[in-house]
Amino acid sequence: ADAVAPLLAAFPAAIAAPSDPAADNAGFVWHRLLHGRSVDAHVLATAFGAAVADDAEGFVAALGIADPPAVVEVLKRWLRWVDDLALDPRSDSGASPYWNPQRLEYGFALASEGVQPELRLEAEEYVDGRLDWDDFVVASVLQPGQAVAGAAAIDWRPGRPPMPAMARYPGMPADRYWEFEDGRLNFGAMGAAKSDLARLALLEYALVFGNDWYLLPVTLPVNALYRVAEFFVRDNFGIEVPIPPARNLDGSQWTMFEMSVRAAAAPRARLDDCLFLCPALHAHEGPALEHVVLMRDEMANLAWAIEKRVQGTSGDPLDRRFESTRLSTTQTLRVPLGAVPAPGAPLQHTLQTPVAANWIPFLPVKRAGATPANWSIQLQRGVVVQHLQVDAARLAEPRNAEIAAVVERLRAAPFVEAKPEQAGLQGFMFHPRGEILRTTPADAASLFTTDFLRLEDEEVPRDGVEVRRAFNYARDASGRALLWIGRSKNTGRGEGASGLRFDLVRRAGGGG
């Protein structure tokens, strides 16, 4: 208890007050309750972790704690608990170094341990949180005559021959006559045109060859590469029949259940018959801390990223749609009391219709290094500029109090860039508030200057995509608990419309 006050004085938790307490109510509550009243565990773990190898007791004594050895032992146990629970707990904030913001997906590689030559397995499009052998591509370049496993290869044989079991799937035809089949899936009722080759192949496999597949249960250690060296079938008479690898009708190797190999990783025959047995890691994903929807807008000829949820000042998620309504730029200042309004024009011209503050545009730009012979584009994050009347005298009138409050919220918002005031008008540029749409989340100063994310054009299809950030909790093969913040990408809900229009002319009084 005597160490709490010195630690609190040296490492106070700073929870900033939100610029709009009504939109970020959780941030306002946490700021009032815990700002400067609790210990910042992240900063303490970073500082104490660096002092453990040097002089832990001196570090604690410098804080003014009376019994350094006892406190050091407690802090060491706490630091081990943090290291065991959270992955990279003292790393800088922001995305994982394996996250590719241009592709909105993870990319990483695994290398074989103790094997010469080294074998690399690359996963460049990891987005759904479920990793399996088919997510990897063999990317090593082997010299002719070199084996994949090398000196570390282990010849493993099962202790007893496994008993085959027929592979089952929903809607599988019955094995015998007069047996009721599963009515939840009826392959016979599925239609297919002549061009639906994938559907025709699936129907033929399910109805004609579905009972030709068997499962052989074999228990193997995970995190290893395996190759079937030989395969024998022993029938009821004790006769062993060797089964060679399956081949196509033209004699080429059949590669349906084999790992993909890069073209540069030759020779193919020495790599593609390997199978990587991934450890099963089933993570529990919490509610989204950040939720972004990317979609196409054909009417505006743009792509949009809609921030639905982002983290507030306390770290809890907040609804950006509610915040956007409090940053509305659709109001106009009322005419001062007693003033005679000027006669209106028969036509009213609108330069640009307003767009919600949480809608971030992505504009097509030429890819760096593109040539006329190889033309390609990317989608670069832009901003929507909205203008408001900010005449000080008219904002001070009671009738314009709501508009004055909106202007103050816009000027105080950390993600809104205010342009210089000109002739009673001021422009406000809306930047993303969350981390998904930024390349350097930890660097807030670059948001208005150099942080302009570029996405590959094919990463925003017509169906759109949804990207989420959330806490993930899982246990590894040894039972150790793991906690991290991960990102996932799923298919969106199609195209949308922002309502953005330029040079809009209407008749005075609401006519078209």
mmCIF file with all atom_site columns, N, CA and C in Angstrom, residues 169-171 184-193 196 198-204 206-207:
data_model
loop_
_atom_site.group_PDB
_atom_site.id
_atom_site.type_symbol
_atom_site.label_atom_id
_atom_site.label_alt_id
_atom_site.label_comp_id
_atom_site.label_asym_id
_atom_site.label_entity_id
_atom_site.label_seq_id
_atom_site.pdbx_PDB_ins_code
_atom_site.Cartn_x
_atom_site.Cartn_y
_atom_site.Cartn_z
_atom_site.occupancy
_atom_site.B_iso_or_equiv
_atom_site.pdbx_formal_charge
_atom_site.auth_seq_id
_atom_site.auth_comp_id
_atom_site.auth_asym_id
_atom_site.auth_atom_id
_atom_site.pdbx_PDB_model_num
ATOM 1  N N  . TYR A 1 169 ? -20.712 -35.570 -45.556 1.00 0.00 ? 169 TYR A N  1
ATOM 2  C CA . TYR A 1 169 ? -21.008 -34.156 -45.748 1.00 0.00 ? 169 TYR A CA 1
ATOM 3  C C  . TYR A 1 169 ? -22.521 -33.998 -45.779 1.00 0.00 ? 169 TYR A C  1
ATOM 4  N N  . PRO A 1 170 ? -23.046 -32.812 -45.456 1.00 0.00 ? 170 PRO A N  1
ATOM 5  C CA . PRO A 1 170 ? -24.507 -32.605 -45.448 1.00 0.00 ? 170 PRO A CA 1
ATOM 6  C C  . PRO A 1 170 ? -25.115 -32.853 -46.824 1.00 0.00 ? 170 PRO A C  1
ATOM 7  N N  . GLY A 1 171 ? -26.242 -33.542 -46.846 1.00 0.00 ? 171 GLY A N  1
ATOM 8  C CA . GLY A 1 171 ? -26.926 -33.838 -48.095 1.00 0.00 ? 171 GLY A CA 1
ATOM 9  C C  . GLY A 1 171 ? -26.356 -35.012 -48.852 1.00 0.00 ? 171 GLY A C  1
ATOM 10 N N  . ARG A 1 184 ? -32.381 -31.334 -45.539 1.00 0.00 ? 184 ARG A N  1
ATOM 11 C CA . ARG A 1 184 ? -31.955 -29.943 -45.445 1.00 0.00 ? 184 ARG A CA 1
ATOM 12 C C  . ARG A 1 184 ? -31.201 -29.477 -46.682 1.00 0.00 ? 184 ARG A C  1
ATOM 13 N N  . LEU A 1 185 ? -30.648 -30.419 -47.452 1.00 0.00 ? 185 LEU A N  1
ATOM 14 C CA . LEU A 1 185 ? -29.909 -30.076 -48.661 1.00 0.00 ? 185 LEU A CA 1
ATOM 15 C C  . LEU A 1 185 ? -30.256 -31.088 -49.743 1.00 0.00 ? 185 LEU A C  1
ATOM 16 N N  . ASN A 1 186 ? -30.809 -30.607 -50.848 1.00 0.00 ? 186 ASN A N  1
ATOM 17 C CA . ASN A 1 186 ? -31.254 -31.473 -51.941 1.00 0.00 ? 186 ASN A CA 1
ATOM 18 C C  . ASN A 1 186 ? -30.446 -31.117 -53.183 1.00 0.00 ? 186 ASN A C  1
ATOM 19 N N  . PHE A 1 187 ? -29.398 -31.915 -53.459 1.00 0.00 ? 187 PHE A N  1
ATOM 20 C CA . PHE A 1 187 ? -28.585 -31.664 -54.642 1.00 0.00 ? 187 PHE A CA 1
ATOM 21 C C  . PHE A 1 187 ? -29.366 -31.911 -55.922 1.00 0.00 ? 187 PHE A C  1
ATOM 22 N N  . GLY A 1 188 ? -30.330 -32.817 -55.878 1.00 0.00 ? 188 GLY A N  1
ATOM 23 C CA . GLY A 1 188 ? -31.085 -33.111 -57.083 1.00 0.00 ? 188 GLY A CA 1
ATOM 24 C C  . GLY A 1 188 ? -31.954 -31.970 -57.543 1.00 0.00 ? 188 GLY A C  1
ATOM 25 N N  . ALA A 1 189 ? -32.296 -31.048 -56.644 1.00 0.00 ? 189 ALA A N  1
ATOM 26 C CA . ALA A 1 189 ? -33.139 -29.918 -57.009 1.00 0.00 ? 189 ALA A CA 1
ATOM 27 C C  . ALA A 1 189 ? -32.345 -28.719 -57.495 1.00 0.00 ? 189 ALA A C  1
ATOM 28 N N  . MET A 1 190 ? -31.026 -28.825 -57.496 1.00 0.00 ? 190 MET A N  1
ATOM 29 C CA . MET A 1 190 ? -30.202 -27.705 -57.940 1.00 0.00 ? 190 MET A CA 1
ATOM 30 C C  . MET A 1 190 ? -30.099 -27.705 -59.461 1.00 0.00 ? 190 MET A C  1
ATOM 31 N N  . GLY A 1 191 ? -30.293 -26.543 -60.040 1.00 0.00 ? 191 GLY A N  1
ATOM 32 C CA . GLY A 1 191 ? -30.158 -26.408 -61.483 1.00 0.00 ? 191 GLY A CA 1
ATOM 33 C C  . GLY A 1 191 ? -28.822 -25.804 -61.847 1.00 0.00 ? 191 GLY A C  1
ATOM 34 N N  . ALA A 1 192 ? -28.391 -26.031 -63.085 1.00 0.00 ? 192 ALA A N  1
ATOM 35 C CA . ALA A 1 192 ? -27.113 -25.500 -63.546 1.00 0.00 ? 192 ALA A CA 1
ATOM 36 C C  . ALA A 1 192 ? -27.166 -25.324 -65.053 1.00 0.00 ? 192 ALA A C  1
ATOM 37 N N  . ALA A 1 193 ? -26.658 -24.190 -65.508 1.00 0.00 ? 193 ALA A N  1
ATOM 38 C CA . ALA A 1 193 ? -26.556 -23.950 -66.936 1.00 0.00 ? 193 ALA A CA 1
ATOM 39 C C  . ALA A 1 193 ? -25.288 -24.600 -67.486 1.00 0.00 ? 193 ALA A C  1
ATOM 40 N N  . ASP A 1 196 ? -22.100 -23.112 -66.099 1.00 0.00 ? 196 ASP A N  1
ATOM 41 C CA . ASP A 1 196 ? -21.811 -23.213 -64.661 1.00 0.00 ? 196 ASP A CA 1
ATOM 42 C C  . ASP A 1 196 ? -20.941 -24.434 -64.403 1.00 0.00 ? 196 ASP A C  1
ATOM 43 N N  . ALA A 1 198 ? -18.326 -24.864 -62.396 1.00 0.00 ? 198 ALA A N  1
ATOM 44 C CA . ALA A 1 198 ? -18.048 -25.154 -60.993 1.00 0.00 ? 198 ALA A CA 1
ATOM 45 C C  . ALA A 1 198 ? -19.242 -25.835 -60.329 1.00 0.00 ? 198 ALA A C  1
ATOM 46 N N  . ARG A 1 199 ? -20.455 -25.387 -60.636 1.00 0.00 ? 199 ARG A N  1
ATOM 47 C CA . ARG A 1 199 ? -21.637 -26.015 -60.046 1.00 0.00 ? 199 ARG A CA 1
ATOM 48 C C  . ARG A 1 199 ? -21.831 -27.436 -60.580 1.00 0.00 ? 199 ARG A C  1
ATOM 49 N N  . LEU A 1 200 ? -21.582 -27.640 -61.864 1.00 0.00 ? 200 LEU A N  1
ATOM 50 C CA . LEU A 1 200 ? -21.717 -28.978 -62.430 1.00 0.00 ? 200 LEU A CA 1
ATOM 51 C C  . LEU A 1 200 ? -20.701 -29.939 -61.813 1.00 0.00 ? 200 LEU A C  1
ATOM 52 N N  . ALA A 1 201 ? -19.467 -29.472 -61.626 1.00 0.00 ? 201 ALA A N  1
ATOM 53 C CA . ALA A 1 201 ? -18.457 -30.328 -61.007 1.00 0.00 ? 201 ALA A CA 1
ATOM 54 C C  . ALA A 1 201 ? -18.834 -30.667 -59.573 1.00 0.00 ? 201 ALA A C  1
ATOM 55 N N  . LEU A 1 202 ? -19.388 -29.695 -58.849 1.00 0.00 ? 202 LEU A N  1
ATOM 56 C CA . LEU A 1 202 ? -19.797 -29.949 -57.467 1.00 0.00 ? 202 LEU A CA 1
ATOM 57 C C  . LEU A 1 202 ? -20.940 -30.959 -57.418 1.00 0.00 ? 202 LEU A C  1
ATOM 58 N N  . LEU A 1 203 ? -21.923 -30.815 -58.313 1.00 0.00 ? 203 LEU A N  1
ATOM 59 C CA . LEU A 1 203 ? -23.048 -31.756 -58.314 1.00 0.00 ? 203 LEU A CA 1
ATOM 60 C C  . LEU A 1 203 ? -22.589 -33.164 -58.680 1.00 0.00 ? 203 LEU A C  1
ATOM 61 N N  . GLU A 1 204 ? -21.694 -33.283 -59.662 1.00 0.00 ? 204 GLU A N  1
ATOM 62 C CA . GLU A 1 204 ? -21.229 -34.619 -60.043 1.00 0.00 ? 204 GLU A CA 1
ATOM 63 C C  . GLU A 1 204 ? -20.418 -35.260 -58.927 1.00 0.00 ? 204 GLU A C  1
ATOM 64 N N  . ALA A 1 206 ? -20.780 -34.665 -55.701 1.00 0.00 ? 206 ALA A N  1
ATOM 65 C CA . ALA A 1 206 ? -21.646 -34.978 -54.567 1.00 0.00 ? 206 ALA A CA 1
ATOM 66 C C  . ALA A 1 206 ? -22.560 -36.165 -54.850 1.00 0.00 ? 206 ALA A C  1
ATOM 67 N N  . LEU A 1 207 ? -23.071 -36.273 -56.088 1.00 0.00 ? 207 LEU A N  1
ATOM 68 C CA . LEU A 1 207 ? -24.066 -37.301 -56.388 1.00 0.00 ? 207 LEU A CA 1
ATOM 69 C C  . LEU A 1 207 ? -23.462 -38.588 -56.949 1.00 0.00 ? 207 LEU A C  1
#
